[in-house]
Amino acid sequence: MGKVLQSEEQAMAVETLRRYLAAEVDPLFAREYRDRFVPREVMAGLMRRLSEFGLISGAVSEQAGGLGLDWLTSLMLFEEVAACSADLSVPVLINSFGAYLLEQVASPELRERYLPGLTAGETFVSMGISEPGVGSNVMEVRTRARRDGNHWVISGEKTWISNGAYSDFLICLARTSDDPRGGLTQILIDRHEHGYEVRGIDKIAFNSQSTAQIFLDEVRVPISNTVGEEGGALKRTLSHFEKSRAFVAAQSLGLARRALEEAVAYAKERRQHGKVIAGHQLIAAMLAEMATQVDAARLLVHRAAQLFDAGQGAEMEAAMAKYFACEAAVTVARQAVQIHGGNGVTRDYLVEKLAREAIVCPIPEGTTQIQQLIIARALTGVAAF
Ligand SMILES: Cc1cc2nc3c(=O)[nH]c(=O)nc-3n(C[C@H](O)[C@H](O)[C@H](O)COP(=O)(O)OP(=O)(O)OC[C@H]3O[C@@H](n4cnc5c(N)ncnc54)[C@H](O)[C@@H]3O)c2cc1C
């Protein structure tokens, strides 16, 4: 890994977290929970510990009970979590953005009730945008919320919902009017109080955490559970994507870095044709390419973070980071398998799992194709959708 410019505080925060992850979390995911679902109480224990290091809590200001970290430091810490376990990074990401959203726009009553548990790592939130017919086209959300006195009555189906099985509450994107742009509203649905049905989705990877379908059947929720103003959710969701995409990029970056580290270690050990394979020029070239991809991904992530911290718009830069880092993870993880030869496709080595995880990364939070369209739109001013 190339050098990274870090302040003393950042270097110390990253190092302390790295030591904890290596000692306590890595063995847990490598052995006990390799491709096995982590039960809620175990995942909650991990969230609690991570929030002490600034994950999740870092997304919330000190006034609101968090640690109020800058975006760059948060992304550096998040890369470490993903390098340890991509599975673990998902609930961290979703809870962080749920907390960030609540602090930014929720009413004082909702904030008081739901933010402290999330910040402390005690509770889990889900963000419900996608539906069976709605993925890249967020504007077409069909889940309906109709007014009935002081309540919303919500019906619909959400899918691919991270944290679904763990969730204590869902921030649901629902249609409250037929206006395509101004008809979407976010509503907080409490699982214990209002209820919703959750069904797990089995995937190629990321099965140690929860991805789920959520069914809403005439769920009655007080109007006061509206998050932000009625009809204002599309604009907000798209602007939140700018930040969350940098985190999905950092997730891929962490994963790719881990694949590189595994490949370097293996190439220094494995001997063929009378020497370690690191000494063969074609392996050396692969390692050089992998390291350059990893570092290029990191530079794009850090640039996006610096723009966020400077309060500047970074839609194109976040899209570039997401696009590049996720595709780099696919390439780097595949090369890591190649360097491992036959061992690389067995469950005895981590790289086969990393390769399966990498394939998933270019899909959520806007696919690679959607990022390309955002970048091209910023360049030309011509929208493709
Ligand atoms: C592991 C995982 C976790 C997720 N977590 C969440 C979550 O917590 N909450 C949530 O709401 N959603 C979540 N999602 C859903 C995710 O955001 C969607 O899968 C994603 O937006 C893509 O939508 P889709 O799967 O419907 O694909 P589609 O939109 O149907 O796309 C299919 C293909 O068509 C391409 N395509 C679509 N439109 C265009 C276009 N205009 N031009 C060119 N190509 C196009 C896409 O790039 C893709 O290759 C998650 C998904 C995964 C896999």
Short mmCIF file of C-alpha atoms and ligand atoms in Angstrom, two decimals:
data_model
loop_
_atom_site.label_atom_id
_atom_site.label_comp_id
_atom_site.label_asym_id
_atom_site.label_seq_id
_atom_site.Cartn_x
_atom_site.Cartn_y
_atom_site.Cartn_z
CA MET A 1 0.00 0.00 0.00
CA GLY A 2 1.32 3.43 -0.92
CA LYS A 3 1.73 6.15 1.71
CA VAL A 4 -1.35 8.12 2.76
CA LEU A 5 -1.23 11.63 4.18
CA GLN A 6 -2.81 11.50 7.63
CA SER A 7 -2.78 13.84 10.60
CA GLU A 8 -1.38 12.43 13.85
CA GLU A 9 -4.94 12.02 15.20
CA GLN A 10 -6.10 10.22 12.07
CA ALA A 11 -3.09 7.88 12.07
CA MET A 12 -3.69 7.05 15.73
CA ALA A 13 -7.44 6.50 15.28
CA VAL A 14 -6.84 4.22 12.29
CA GLU A 15 -4.09 2.27 14.04
CA THR A 16 -6.11 1.72 17.24
CA LEU A 17 -9.10 0.52 15.25
CA ARG A 18 -6.92 -1.71 13.05
CA ARG A 19 -5.46 -3.41 16.11
CA TYR A 20 -8.89 -4.08 17.61
CA LEU A 21 -10.24 -5.45 14.32
CA ALA A 22 -7.24 -7.74 13.77
CA ALA A 23 -7.33 -9.10 17.30
CA GLU A 24 -11.05 -9.54 17.89
CA VAL A 25 -13.15 -9.20 14.75
CA ASP A 26 -11.10 -10.75 11.97
CA PRO A 27 -10.94 -14.21 13.64
CA LEU A 28 -14.69 -14.08 14.30
CA PHE A 29 -15.59 -13.49 10.65
CA ALA A 30 -12.85 -15.80 9.32
CA ARG A 31 -13.97 -18.78 11.40
CA GLU A 32 -17.31 -18.64 13.16
CA TYR A 33 -19.24 -16.41 10.75
CA ARG A 34 -17.62 -17.11 7.39
CA ASP A 35 -20.73 -16.98 5.13
CA ARG A 36 -22.87 -17.57 8.24
CA PHE A 37 -25.49 -15.13 9.47
CA VAL A 38 -24.38 -13.12 12.50
CA PRO A 39 -27.20 -13.08 15.07
CA ARG A 40 -28.56 -9.71 16.07
CA GLU A 41 -27.14 -9.67 19.60
CA VAL A 42 -23.62 -10.44 18.30
CA MET A 43 -23.93 -7.78 15.57
CA ALA A 44 -25.24 -5.27 18.14
CA GLY A 45 -22.22 -6.01 20.36
CA LEU A 46 -19.94 -5.22 17.42
CA MET A 47 -21.85 -2.00 16.61
CA ARG A 48 -21.48 -0.88 20.24
CA ARG A 49 -17.71 -1.46 20.20
CA LEU A 50 -17.26 0.17 16.79
CA SER A 51 -19.20 3.24 17.83
CA GLU A 52 -16.58 3.78 20.57
CA PHE A 53 -13.96 4.01 17.79
CA GLY A 54 -15.99 6.66 15.91
CA LEU A 55 -17.93 4.46 13.51
CA ILE A 56 -21.64 5.44 13.41
CA SER A 57 -21.12 7.92 16.30
CA GLY A 58 -18.78 9.88 14.02
CA ALA A 59 -21.67 10.68 11.66
CA VAL A 60 -23.51 12.60 14.42
CA SER A 61 -22.42 15.98 15.85
CA GLU A 62 -21.21 16.32 19.43
CA GLN A 63 -24.26 18.49 20.28
CA ALA A 64 -26.47 15.56 19.28
CA GLY A 65 -24.46 13.05 21.30
CA GLY A 66 -22.03 11.77 18.64
CA LEU A 67 -18.31 12.25 18.04
CA GLY A 68 -18.81 14.57 15.05
CA LEU A 69 -15.92 13.36 12.91
CA ASP A 70 -15.00 14.95 9.61
CA TRP A 71 -15.82 12.96 6.45
CA LEU A 72 -12.19 12.14 5.66
CA THR A 73 -11.51 10.58 9.06
CA SER A 74 -14.83 8.69 8.92
CA LEU A 75 -13.91 7.26 5.52
CA MET A 76 -10.43 6.26 6.70
CA LEU A 77 -11.98 4.37 9.63
CA PHE A 78 -14.62 2.83 7.38
CA GLU A 79 -11.96 1.50 4.99
CA GLU A 80 -10.46 -0.39 7.95
CA VAL A 81 -13.79 -2.02 8.81
CA ALA A 82 -14.30 -3.11 5.19
CA ALA A 83 -10.74 -4.44 4.94
CA CYS A 84 -11.55 -6.62 7.95
CA SER A 85 -15.06 -7.69 6.88
CA ALA A 86 -17.18 -6.33 4.04
CA ASP A 87 -20.19 -7.92 5.77
CA LEU A 88 -19.57 -5.93 8.94
CA SER A 89 -19.20 -2.69 6.98
CA VAL A 90 -22.84 -2.86 5.78
CA PRO A 91 -24.66 -2.32 9.12
CA VAL A 92 -22.04 0.31 10.01
CA LEU A 93 -22.80 2.15 6.77
CA ILE A 94 -26.59 1.93 7.03
CA ASN A 95 -26.73 2.90 10.73
CA SER A 96 -24.34 5.82 10.08
CA PHE A 97 -26.49 7.21 7.29
CA GLY A 98 -29.71 6.60 9.19
CA ALA A 99 -28.25 8.56 12.12
CA TYR A 100 -26.97 11.31 9.80
CA LEU A 101 -30.41 11.64 8.18
CA LEU A 102 -32.22 11.78 11.53
CA GLU A 103 -29.92 14.50 12.82
CA GLN A 104 -30.21 16.52 9.62
CA VAL A 105 -33.97 16.50 9.06
CA ALA A 106 -36.04 14.60 11.65
CA SER A 107 -38.26 16.43 14.16
CA PRO A 108 -36.81 16.95 17.67
CA GLU A 109 -39.22 14.27 19.00
CA LEU A 110 -38.06 11.63 16.48
CA ARG A 111 -34.44 12.59 17.02
CA GLU A 112 -34.74 12.29 20.78
CA ARG A 113 -36.41 8.92 20.52
CA TYR A 114 -34.36 7.20 17.81
CA LEU A 115 -30.96 8.87 17.53
CA PRO A 116 -29.26 7.92 20.86
CA GLY A 117 -29.78 4.16 20.40
CA LEU A 118 -28.44 4.28 16.87
CA THR A 119 -25.42 6.41 17.78
CA ALA A 120 -24.55 4.08 20.66
CA GLY A 121 -24.79 1.00 18.42
CA GLU A 122 -27.78 -0.38 20.36
CA THR A 123 -30.39 -0.23 17.60
CA PHE A 124 -30.51 -0.81 13.85
CA VAL A 125 -32.21 1.16 11.10
CA SER A 126 -33.06 0.15 7.53
CA MET A 127 -33.31 2.53 4.60
CA GLY A 128 -36.15 1.41 2.33
CA ILE A 129 -35.86 2.82 -1.17
CA SER A 130 -35.69 -0.12 -3.62
CA GLU A 131 -38.72 -2.15 -4.63
CA PRO A 132 -39.21 -5.13 -6.95
CA GLY A 133 -39.86 -2.73 -9.86
CA VAL A 134 -37.72 0.16 -8.64
CA GLY A 135 -33.92 0.09 -8.55
CA SER A 136 -32.01 2.60 -10.65
CA ASN A 137 -35.20 4.63 -11.19
CA VAL A 138 -35.84 5.94 -7.67
CA MET A 139 -38.50 8.37 -8.96
CA GLU A 140 -40.85 5.49 -9.73
CA VAL A 141 -41.36 4.34 -6.12
CA ARG A 142 -44.78 2.71 -5.78
CA THR A 143 -45.12 2.06 -2.05
CA ARG A 144 -48.12 4.23 -1.12
CA ALA A 145 -48.79 6.23 2.02
CA ARG A 146 -52.32 7.68 2.20
CA ARG A 147 -53.55 10.02 4.86
CA ASP A 148 -56.19 8.84 7.31
CA GLY A 149 -56.71 11.52 9.97
CA ASN A 150 -53.51 11.78 11.98
CA HIS A 151 -52.00 8.70 10.39
CA TRP A 152 -50.31 7.48 7.26
CA VAL A 153 -51.55 4.11 6.03
CA ILE A 154 -48.69 2.50 4.14
CA SER A 155 -48.76 -0.44 1.72
CA GLY A 156 -46.06 -1.78 -0.56
CA GLU A 157 -42.99 -3.96 -0.84
CA LYS A 158 -39.37 -3.00 -0.38
CA THR A 159 -36.51 -5.22 -1.46
CA TRP A 160 -32.72 -5.54 -1.05
CA ILE A 161 -33.07 -3.80 2.30
CA SER A 162 -29.81 -3.94 4.26
CA ASN A 163 -30.19 -4.49 8.03
CA GLY A 164 -33.77 -5.71 7.34
CA ALA A 165 -33.72 -8.61 9.80
CA TYR A 166 -31.86 -6.57 12.43
CA SER A 167 -33.90 -3.42 12.03
CA ASP A 168 -35.76 -1.73 14.87
CA PHE A 169 -37.15 0.83 12.47
CA LEU A 170 -37.38 1.51 8.77
CA ILE A 171 -37.06 4.87 7.07
CA CYS A 172 -39.38 4.16 4.19
CA LEU A 173 -39.52 6.11 0.95
CA ALA A 174 -43.20 6.23 0.05
CA ARG A 175 -45.38 7.93 -2.52
CA THR A 176 -47.68 10.48 -0.90
CA SER A 177 -48.82 12.10 -4.16
CA ASP A 178 -48.67 11.41 -7.89
CA ASP A 179 -46.21 14.23 -8.60
CA PRO A 180 -43.18 12.22 -9.83
CA ARG A 181 -40.57 14.57 -8.25
CA GLY A 182 -42.49 16.14 -5.40
CA GLY A 183 -44.59 13.15 -4.39
CA LEU A 184 -42.09 11.16 -2.33
CA THR A 185 -41.90 11.31 1.45
CA GLN A 186 -39.76 9.51 4.06
CA ILE A 187 -41.66 7.98 6.95
CA LEU A 188 -40.21 6.29 10.02
CA ILE A 189 -41.93 2.97 10.69
CA ASP A 190 -41.22 1.41 14.08
CA ARG A 191 -41.03 -2.37 13.75
CA HIS A 192 -42.07 -3.01 17.35
CA GLU A 193 -44.88 -0.45 17.40
CA HIS A 194 -46.28 -0.45 13.85
CA GLY A 195 -44.94 -3.75 12.52
CA TYR A 196 -43.68 -4.97 9.16
CA GLU A 197 -42.85 -8.38 7.77
CA VAL A 198 -39.21 -9.19 6.94
CA ARG A 199 -37.98 -12.02 4.70
CA GLY A 200 -34.24 -12.67 4.18
CA ILE A 201 -32.58 -12.82 0.73
CA ASP A 202 -29.89 -15.43 0.08
CA LYS A 203 -27.05 -14.01 -2.05
CA ILE A 204 -23.72 -14.94 -3.68
CA ALA A 205 -21.98 -13.15 -0.76
CA PHE A 206 -22.68 -10.76 2.12
CA ASN A 207 -24.72 -13.44 3.88
CA SER A 208 -23.21 -12.79 7.32
CA GLN A 209 -25.42 -9.70 7.54
CA SER A 210 -29.02 -9.10 6.58
CA THR A 211 -30.43 -8.15 3.18
CA ALA A 212 -34.20 -8.53 3.14
CA GLN A 213 -37.56 -7.97 1.56
CA ILE A 214 -39.92 -5.87 3.67
CA PHE A 215 -43.68 -6.15 3.29
CA LEU A 216 -45.98 -3.33 4.36
CA ASP A 217 -49.66 -4.13 4.53
CA GLU A 218 -51.86 -1.20 5.55
CA VAL A 219 -49.36 -0.19 8.25
CA ARG A 220 -50.68 2.73 10.32
CA VAL A 221 -48.06 5.26 11.35
CA PRO A 222 -48.63 8.69 12.96
CA ILE A 223 -48.12 11.64 10.59
CA SER A 224 -45.61 12.93 13.16
CA ASN A 225 -43.29 10.10 12.03
CA THR A 226 -42.69 11.92 8.74
CA VAL A 227 -38.93 12.48 8.37
CA GLY A 228 -38.33 15.91 6.82
CA GLU A 229 -41.03 17.73 4.92
CA GLU A 230 -43.76 15.93 3.00
CA GLY A 231 -42.85 15.59 -0.69
CA GLY A 232 -39.20 16.54 -0.16
CA ALA A 233 -37.64 13.10 -0.05
CA LEU A 234 -36.46 12.64 -3.65
CA LYS A 235 -34.15 15.64 -3.60
CA ARG A 236 -32.84 14.64 -0.16
CA THR A 237 -32.31 11.00 -1.13
CA LEU A 238 -30.33 11.99 -4.21
CA SER A 239 -28.20 14.43 -2.22
CA HIS A 240 -27.54 11.78 0.49
CA PHE A 241 -26.40 9.39 -2.24
CA GLU A 242 -23.52 11.76 -2.92
CA LYS A 243 -22.10 11.03 0.54
CA SER A 244 -23.14 7.39 0.86
CA ARG A 245 -21.56 6.56 -2.51
CA ALA A 246 -18.17 7.60 -1.19
CA PHE A 247 -18.68 5.04 1.61
CA VAL A 248 -19.62 2.25 -0.80
CA ALA A 249 -16.45 3.24 -2.70
CA ALA A 250 -14.46 2.97 0.55
CA GLN A 251 -16.05 -0.42 1.20
CA SER A 252 -14.73 -1.64 -2.17
CA LEU A 253 -11.40 0.01 -1.46
CA GLY A 254 -11.08 -1.88 1.85
CA LEU A 255 -12.04 -5.13 0.17
CA ALA A 256 -9.55 -4.60 -2.68
CA ARG A 257 -6.80 -3.67 -0.24
CA ARG A 258 -7.40 -6.88 1.69
CA ALA A 259 -7.24 -8.90 -1.54
CA LEU A 260 -3.92 -7.24 -2.35
CA GLU A 261 -2.55 -7.94 1.14
CA GLU A 262 -3.56 -11.60 0.87
CA ALA A 263 -1.98 -11.86 -2.61
CA VAL A 264 1.29 -10.23 -1.50
CA ALA A 265 1.59 -12.61 1.49
CA TYR A 266 0.86 -15.65 -0.68
CA ALA A 267 3.24 -14.58 -3.48
CA LYS A 268 6.08 -14.31 -0.95
CA GLU A 269 5.44 -17.84 0.38
CA ARG A 270 4.44 -19.98 -2.60
CA ARG A 271 7.36 -21.47 -4.53
CA GLN A 272 7.26 -22.60 -8.17
CA HIS A 273 10.10 -23.11 -10.67
CA GLY A 274 12.67 -22.86 -7.90
CA LYS A 275 11.69 -19.51 -6.38
CA VAL A 276 8.82 -17.69 -4.67
CA ILE A 277 6.21 -16.71 -7.23
CA ALA A 278 6.66 -12.99 -6.27
CA GLY A 279 9.94 -13.32 -8.15
CA HIS A 280 8.19 -14.15 -11.43
CA GLN A 281 7.75 -11.04 -13.50
CA LEU A 282 4.14 -11.72 -14.54
CA ILE A 283 3.12 -12.07 -10.88
CA ALA A 284 5.07 -8.92 -10.01
CA ALA A 285 3.24 -7.05 -12.78
CA MET A 286 -0.12 -8.22 -11.44
CA LEU A 287 0.78 -7.07 -7.92
CA ALA A 288 1.93 -3.69 -9.22
CA GLU A 289 -1.32 -3.22 -11.13
CA MET A 290 -3.41 -4.24 -8.11
CA ALA A 291 -1.56 -1.85 -5.78
CA THR A 292 -1.96 1.02 -8.24
CA GLN A 293 -5.70 0.36 -8.59
CA VAL A 294 -6.11 0.28 -4.81
CA ASP A 295 -4.25 3.54 -4.33
CA ALA A 296 -6.06 5.26 -7.21
CA ALA A 297 -9.37 4.23 -5.62
CA ARG A 298 -8.22 5.64 -2.28
CA LEU A 299 -7.21 8.97 -3.83
CA LEU A 300 -10.66 9.31 -5.42
CA VAL A 301 -12.38 8.49 -2.11
CA HIS A 302 -10.21 10.97 -0.21
CA ARG A 303 -10.82 13.71 -2.78
CA ALA A 304 -14.57 13.26 -2.45
CA ALA A 305 -14.22 13.39 1.36
CA GLN A 306 -12.15 16.57 1.23
CA LEU A 307 -14.78 18.23 -0.95
CA PHE A 308 -17.51 17.17 1.53
CA ASP A 309 -15.45 18.59 4.39
CA ALA A 310 -15.02 21.85 2.47
CA GLY A 311 -18.80 22.02 2.03
CA GLN A 312 -18.53 21.80 -1.75
CA GLY A 313 -20.78 19.82 -4.08
CA ALA A 314 -19.09 16.59 -5.17
CA GLU A 315 -21.69 14.72 -7.17
CA MET A 316 -19.35 13.86 -10.04
CA GLU A 317 -16.36 13.20 -7.79
CA ALA A 318 -18.36 10.83 -5.54
CA ALA A 319 -19.70 9.05 -8.65
CA MET A 320 -16.13 8.67 -9.98
CA ALA A 321 -14.98 7.23 -6.64
CA LYS A 322 -17.88 4.77 -6.53
CA TYR A 323 -17.49 3.74 -10.16
CA PHE A 324 -13.72 3.30 -10.05
CA ALA A 325 -13.35 1.71 -6.61
CA CYS A 326 -16.11 -0.87 -7.15
CA GLU A 327 -14.79 -1.94 -10.55
CA ALA A 328 -11.23 -1.96 -9.15
CA ALA A 329 -12.37 -4.32 -6.37
CA VAL A 330 -13.67 -6.79 -8.99
CA THR A 331 -10.38 -6.69 -10.94
CA VAL A 332 -8.11 -6.80 -7.88
CA ALA A 333 -10.03 -9.62 -6.16
CA ARG A 334 -9.96 -11.67 -9.36
CA GLN A 335 -6.21 -11.18 -9.69
CA ALA A 336 -5.76 -12.17 -6.04
CA VAL A 337 -7.53 -15.46 -6.81
CA GLN A 338 -5.30 -15.95 -9.87
CA ILE A 339 -2.15 -15.43 -7.80
CA HIS A 340 -3.39 -18.11 -5.37
CA GLY A 341 -3.81 -20.64 -8.21
CA GLY A 342 -6.00 -23.62 -7.27
CA ASN A 343 -5.89 -22.65 -3.61
CA GLY A 344 -7.62 -19.40 -4.55
CA VAL A 345 -10.90 -21.11 -5.34
CA THR A 346 -11.08 -23.06 -2.09
CA ARG A 347 -12.70 -22.00 1.15
CA ASP A 348 -9.35 -22.39 2.90
CA TYR A 349 -8.30 -18.99 1.57
CA LEU A 350 -10.03 -15.66 2.00
CA VAL A 351 -9.65 -14.53 -1.62
CA GLU A 352 -12.50 -16.69 -2.96
CA LYS A 353 -14.86 -14.89 -0.55
CA LEU A 354 -13.43 -11.49 -1.46
CA ALA A 355 -14.01 -12.23 -5.16
CA ARG A 356 -17.67 -13.11 -4.51
CA GLU A 357 -18.12 -9.97 -2.43
CA ALA A 358 -16.43 -7.78 -5.03
CA ILE A 359 -18.96 -8.83 -7.68
CA VAL A 360 -21.74 -7.37 -5.54
CA CYS A 361 -20.12 -3.95 -4.98
CA PRO A 362 -20.87 -2.31 -8.37
CA ILE A 363 -24.63 -2.80 -7.79
CA PRO A 364 -25.93 -0.99 -4.65
CA GLU A 365 -26.13 2.78 -4.16
CA GLY A 366 -26.34 3.32 -7.94
CA THR A 367 -24.85 0.77 -10.31
CA THR A 368 -21.64 1.34 -12.26
CA GLN A 369 -23.76 2.32 -15.27
CA ILE A 370 -25.68 4.91 -13.25
CA GLN A 371 -22.37 6.40 -11.99
CA GLN A 372 -21.14 6.61 -15.58
CA LEU A 373 -24.33 8.45 -16.56
CA ILE A 374 -23.90 10.90 -13.66
CA ILE A 375 -20.27 11.58 -14.63
CA ALA A 376 -21.15 12.06 -18.31
CA ARG A 377 -24.08 14.33 -17.41
CA ALA A 378 -21.71 16.51 -15.35
CA LEU A 379 -19.35 16.69 -18.34
CA THR A 380 -21.87 17.42 -21.06
CA GLY A 381 -24.91 18.83 -19.32
CA VAL A 382 -26.95 16.27 -21.26
CA ALA A 383 -28.95 13.86 -19.07
CA ALA A 384 -29.39 10.27 -20.24
CA PHE A 385 -32.28 9.67 -17.83
C1 LIG B 1 -26.26 -6.16 -1.24
C2 LIG B 1 -27.25 -5.09 -1.58
C3 LIG B 1 -27.69 -4.22 -0.59
C4 LIG B 1 -28.64 -3.25 -0.89
N1 LIG B 1 -29.12 -2.44 0.13
C5 LIG B 1 -30.16 -1.60 -0.12
C6 LIG B 1 -30.79 -0.87 0.96
O1 LIG B 1 -30.38 -0.96 2.13
N2 LIG B 1 -31.86 -0.09 0.66
C7 LIG B 1 -32.35 0.03 -0.61
O2 LIG B 1 -33.31 0.75 -0.80
N3 LIG B 1 -31.77 -0.65 -1.65
C8 LIG B 1 -30.70 -1.46 -1.44
N4 LIG B 1 -30.12 -2.17 -2.47
C9 LIG B 1 -30.68 -2.05 -3.81
C10 LIG B 1 -29.77 -1.34 -4.81
O3 LIG B 1 -29.76 0.04 -4.55
C11 LIG B 1 -30.27 -1.69 -6.21
O4 LIG B 1 -30.03 -3.07 -6.42
C12 LIG B 1 -29.60 -0.86 -7.27
O5 LIG B 1 -29.99 0.48 -7.22
C13 LIG B 1 -29.90 -1.40 -8.69
O6 LIG B 1 -31.27 -1.59 -8.87
P1 LIG B 1 -31.80 -2.98 -9.47
O7 LIG B 1 -31.17 -4.08 -8.72
O8 LIG B 1 -33.28 -2.89 -9.50
O9 LIG B 1 -31.24 -3.02 -10.94
P2 LIG B 1 -31.88 -2.31 -12.22
O10 LIG B 1 -32.13 -0.86 -11.94
O11 LIG B 1 -33.01 -3.13 -12.72
O12 LIG B 1 -30.68 -2.43 -13.24
C14 LIG B 1 -30.39 -3.60 -14.01
C15 LIG B 1 -29.25 -3.28 -14.96
O13 LIG B 1 -29.65 -2.22 -15.86
C16 LIG B 1 -28.76 -1.13 -15.77
N5 LIG B 1 -29.50 0.12 -15.97
C17 LIG B 1 -30.62 0.53 -15.30
N6 LIG B 1 -31.01 1.74 -15.77
C18 LIG B 1 -30.12 2.08 -16.73
C19 LIG B 1 -29.97 3.21 -17.59
N7 LIG B 1 -30.81 4.25 -17.54
N8 LIG B 1 -28.94 3.21 -18.47
C20 LIG B 1 -28.06 2.18 -18.51
N9 LIG B 1 -28.15 1.09 -17.74
C21 LIG B 1 -29.16 1.05 -16.85
C22 LIG B 1 -28.12 -1.24 -14.39
O14 LIG B 1 -26.87 -0.60 -14.34
C23 LIG B 1 -28.00 -2.75 -14.24
O15 LIG B 1 -26.85 -3.20 -14.91
C24 LIG B 1 -29.13 -3.11 -2.21
C25 LIG B 1 -28.67 -3.98 -3.21
C26 LIG B 1 -27.74 -4.96 -2.92
C27 LIG B 1 -27.30 -5.88 -4.01
#
